[in-house]
PDB file of C-alpha atoms in Angstrom:
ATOM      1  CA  UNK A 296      -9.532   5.927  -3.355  1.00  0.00           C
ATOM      2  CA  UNK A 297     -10.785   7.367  -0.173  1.00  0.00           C
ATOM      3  CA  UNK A 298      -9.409   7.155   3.856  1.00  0.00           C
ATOM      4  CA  UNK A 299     -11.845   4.815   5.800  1.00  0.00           C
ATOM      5  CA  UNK A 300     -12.547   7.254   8.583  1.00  0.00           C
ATOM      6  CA  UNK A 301     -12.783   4.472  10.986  1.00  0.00           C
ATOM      7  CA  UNK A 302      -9.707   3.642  10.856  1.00  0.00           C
ATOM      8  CA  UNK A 303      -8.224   6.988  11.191  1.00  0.00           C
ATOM      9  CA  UNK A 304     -10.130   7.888  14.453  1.00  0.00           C
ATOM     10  CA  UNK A 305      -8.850   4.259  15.592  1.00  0.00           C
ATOM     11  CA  UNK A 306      -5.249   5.761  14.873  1.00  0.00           C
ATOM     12  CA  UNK A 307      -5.918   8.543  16.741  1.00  0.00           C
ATOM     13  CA  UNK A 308      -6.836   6.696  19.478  1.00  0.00           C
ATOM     14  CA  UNK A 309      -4.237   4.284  19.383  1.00  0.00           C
ATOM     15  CA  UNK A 310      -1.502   6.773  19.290  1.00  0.00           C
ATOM     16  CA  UNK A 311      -3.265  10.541  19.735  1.00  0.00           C
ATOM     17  CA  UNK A 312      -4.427  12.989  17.346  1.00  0.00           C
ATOM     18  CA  UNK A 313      -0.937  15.528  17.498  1.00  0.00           C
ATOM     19  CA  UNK A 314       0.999  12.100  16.115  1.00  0.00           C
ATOM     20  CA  UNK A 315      -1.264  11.170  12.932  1.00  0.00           C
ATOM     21  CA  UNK A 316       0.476  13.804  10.675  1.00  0.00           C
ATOM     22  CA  UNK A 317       3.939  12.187  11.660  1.00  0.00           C
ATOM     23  CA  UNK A 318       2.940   8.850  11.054  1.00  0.00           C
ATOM     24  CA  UNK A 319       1.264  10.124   7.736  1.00  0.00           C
ATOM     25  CA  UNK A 320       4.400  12.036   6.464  1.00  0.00           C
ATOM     26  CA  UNK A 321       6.337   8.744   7.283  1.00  0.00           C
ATOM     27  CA  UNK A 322       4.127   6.570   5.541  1.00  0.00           C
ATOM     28  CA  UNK A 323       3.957   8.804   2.251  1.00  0.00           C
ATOM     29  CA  UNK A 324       7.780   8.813   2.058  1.00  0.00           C
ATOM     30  CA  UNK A 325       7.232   4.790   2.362  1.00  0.00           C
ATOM     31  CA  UNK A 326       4.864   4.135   0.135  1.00  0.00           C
ATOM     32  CA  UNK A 327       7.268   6.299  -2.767  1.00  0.00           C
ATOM     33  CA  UNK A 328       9.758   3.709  -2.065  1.00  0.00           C
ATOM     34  CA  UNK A 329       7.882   0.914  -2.409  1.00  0.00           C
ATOM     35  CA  UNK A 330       6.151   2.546  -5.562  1.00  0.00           C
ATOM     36  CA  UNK A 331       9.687   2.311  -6.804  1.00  0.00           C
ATOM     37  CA  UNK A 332      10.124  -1.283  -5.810  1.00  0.00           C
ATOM     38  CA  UNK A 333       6.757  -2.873  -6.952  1.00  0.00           C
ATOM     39  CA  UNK A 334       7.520  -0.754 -10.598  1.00  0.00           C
ATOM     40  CA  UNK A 335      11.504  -2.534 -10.302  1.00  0.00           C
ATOM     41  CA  UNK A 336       9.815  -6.029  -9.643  1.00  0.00           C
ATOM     42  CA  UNK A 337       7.532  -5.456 -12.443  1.00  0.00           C
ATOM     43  CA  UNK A 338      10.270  -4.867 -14.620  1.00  0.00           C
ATOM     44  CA  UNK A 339      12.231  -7.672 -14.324  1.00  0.00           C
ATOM     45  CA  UNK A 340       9.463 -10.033 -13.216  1.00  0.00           C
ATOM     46  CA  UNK A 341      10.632 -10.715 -10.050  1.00  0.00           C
ATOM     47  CA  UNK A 342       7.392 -12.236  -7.889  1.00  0.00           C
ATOM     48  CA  UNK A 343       9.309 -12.601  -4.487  1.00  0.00           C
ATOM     49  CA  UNK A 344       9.520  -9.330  -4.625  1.00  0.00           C
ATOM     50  CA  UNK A 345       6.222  -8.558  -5.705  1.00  0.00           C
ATOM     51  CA  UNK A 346       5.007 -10.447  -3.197  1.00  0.00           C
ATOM     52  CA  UNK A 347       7.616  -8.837  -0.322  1.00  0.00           C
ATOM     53  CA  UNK A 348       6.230  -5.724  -1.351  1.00  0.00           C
ATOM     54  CA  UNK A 349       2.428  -6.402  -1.424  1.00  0.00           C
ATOM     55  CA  UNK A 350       2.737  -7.987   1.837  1.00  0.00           C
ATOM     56  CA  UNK A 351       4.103  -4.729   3.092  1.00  0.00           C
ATOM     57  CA  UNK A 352       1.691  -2.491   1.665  1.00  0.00           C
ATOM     58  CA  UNK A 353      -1.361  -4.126   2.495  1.00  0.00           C
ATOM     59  CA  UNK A 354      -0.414  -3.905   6.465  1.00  0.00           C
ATOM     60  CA  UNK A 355       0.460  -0.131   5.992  1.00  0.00           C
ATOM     61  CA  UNK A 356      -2.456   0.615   4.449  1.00  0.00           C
ATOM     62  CA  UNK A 357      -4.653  -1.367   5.784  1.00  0.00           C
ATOM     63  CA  UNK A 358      -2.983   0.846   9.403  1.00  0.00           C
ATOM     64  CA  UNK A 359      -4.097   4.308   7.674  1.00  0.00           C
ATOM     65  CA  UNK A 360      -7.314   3.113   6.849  1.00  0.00           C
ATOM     66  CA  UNK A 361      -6.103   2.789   2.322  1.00  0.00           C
ATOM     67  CA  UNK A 362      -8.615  -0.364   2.521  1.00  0.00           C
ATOM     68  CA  UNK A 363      -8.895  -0.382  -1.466  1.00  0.00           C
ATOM     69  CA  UNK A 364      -5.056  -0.460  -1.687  1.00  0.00           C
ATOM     70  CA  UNK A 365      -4.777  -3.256   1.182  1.00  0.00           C
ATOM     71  CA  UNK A 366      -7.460  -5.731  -0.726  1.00  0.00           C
ATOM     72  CA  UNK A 367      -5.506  -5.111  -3.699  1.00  0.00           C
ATOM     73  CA  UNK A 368      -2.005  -5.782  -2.236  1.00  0.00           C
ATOM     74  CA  UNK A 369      -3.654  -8.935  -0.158  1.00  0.00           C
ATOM     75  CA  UNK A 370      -4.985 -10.347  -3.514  1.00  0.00           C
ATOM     76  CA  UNK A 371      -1.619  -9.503  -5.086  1.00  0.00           C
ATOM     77  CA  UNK A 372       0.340 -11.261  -2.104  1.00  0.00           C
ATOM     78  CA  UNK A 373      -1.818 -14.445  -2.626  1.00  0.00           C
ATOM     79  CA  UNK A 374      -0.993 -15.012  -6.366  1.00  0.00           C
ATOM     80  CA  UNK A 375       2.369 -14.145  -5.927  1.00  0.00           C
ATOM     81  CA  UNK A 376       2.670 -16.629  -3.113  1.00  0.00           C
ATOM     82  CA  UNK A 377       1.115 -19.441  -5.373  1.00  0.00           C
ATOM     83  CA  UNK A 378       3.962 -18.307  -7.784  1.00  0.00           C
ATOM     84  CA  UNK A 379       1.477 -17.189 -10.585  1.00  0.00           C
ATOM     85  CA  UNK A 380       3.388 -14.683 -12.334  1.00  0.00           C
ATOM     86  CA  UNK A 381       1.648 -13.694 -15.016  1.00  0.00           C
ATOM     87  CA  UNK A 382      -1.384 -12.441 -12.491  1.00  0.00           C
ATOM     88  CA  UNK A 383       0.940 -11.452 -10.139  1.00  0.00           C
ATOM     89  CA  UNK A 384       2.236  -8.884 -12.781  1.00  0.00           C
ATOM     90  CA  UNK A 385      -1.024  -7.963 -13.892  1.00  0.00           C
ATOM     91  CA  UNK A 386      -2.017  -7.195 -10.429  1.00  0.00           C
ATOM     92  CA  UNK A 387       1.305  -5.987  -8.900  1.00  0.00           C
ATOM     93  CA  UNK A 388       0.711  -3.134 -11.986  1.00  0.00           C
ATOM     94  CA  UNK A 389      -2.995  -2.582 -10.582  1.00  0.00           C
ATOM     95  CA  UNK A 390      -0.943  -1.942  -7.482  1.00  0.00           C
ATOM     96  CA  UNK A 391       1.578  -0.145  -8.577  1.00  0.00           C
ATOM     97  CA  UNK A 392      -1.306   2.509  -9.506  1.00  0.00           C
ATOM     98  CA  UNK A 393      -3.280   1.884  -6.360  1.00  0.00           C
ATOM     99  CA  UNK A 394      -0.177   3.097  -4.477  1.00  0.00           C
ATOM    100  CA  UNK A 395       0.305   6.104  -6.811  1.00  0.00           C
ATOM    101  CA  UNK A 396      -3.070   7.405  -5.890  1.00  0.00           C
ATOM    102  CA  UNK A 397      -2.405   6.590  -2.143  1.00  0.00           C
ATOM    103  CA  UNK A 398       1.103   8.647  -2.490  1.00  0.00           C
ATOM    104  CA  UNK A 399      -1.411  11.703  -4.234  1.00  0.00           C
ATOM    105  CA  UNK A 400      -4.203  11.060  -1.973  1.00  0.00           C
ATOM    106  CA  UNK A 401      -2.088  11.258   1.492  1.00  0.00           C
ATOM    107  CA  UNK A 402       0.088  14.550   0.253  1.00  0.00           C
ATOM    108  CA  UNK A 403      -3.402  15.975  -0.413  1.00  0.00           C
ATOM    109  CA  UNK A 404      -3.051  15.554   3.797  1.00  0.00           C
ATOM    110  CA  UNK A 405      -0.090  16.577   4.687  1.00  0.00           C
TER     111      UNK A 405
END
């Protein structure tokens, strides 16, 4: 997984260079929450909140420039929406781990 550098210098523009580590800091602590919640949902097979929580993610990451992560979550919020569950849990795990190595890959900037 890799930052689309695109993106990023759009951020900076959008909202200047001094305020990207901010916004990165508050997005890691984020994305550990909903690591927690996607894993919860997983657990007890709950797909309106996999889908809650792949809608989320795919915005946020999609903001940071994570454009692996936000296809995933997108493809996970459109199965979960067509209540598929069983490949909404196959991909909400595929997401779960996407998100793990966006929570590794963003401390790595911090």
């Amino acid at each position: 997984m890799q930052f689309n550098k695109q993106a990023l210098q759009q951020l900076e523009e959008d909202i200047g260079a001094d305020a990207v580590p901010m916004i990165m800091a508050s997005i890691y602590k984020e994305f550990l929450k909903h690591a927690v919640k996607v894993q919860a949902a997983i657990d007890k097979s709950d797909i309106k909140v996999i889908h809650a929580e792949a809608h989320t993610l795919k915005s946020t990451a999609r903001t940071i420039g994570l454009d692996e992560l936000a296809d995933l979550a997108c493809s996970t919020e459109s199965i979960s929406r067509d209540d598929n569950l069983g490949d909404a849990l196959v991909l909400a795990k595929r997401l779960k781990q996407s998100t793990d190595e966006a929570i590794a890959l963003i401390s790595e900037h911090l």
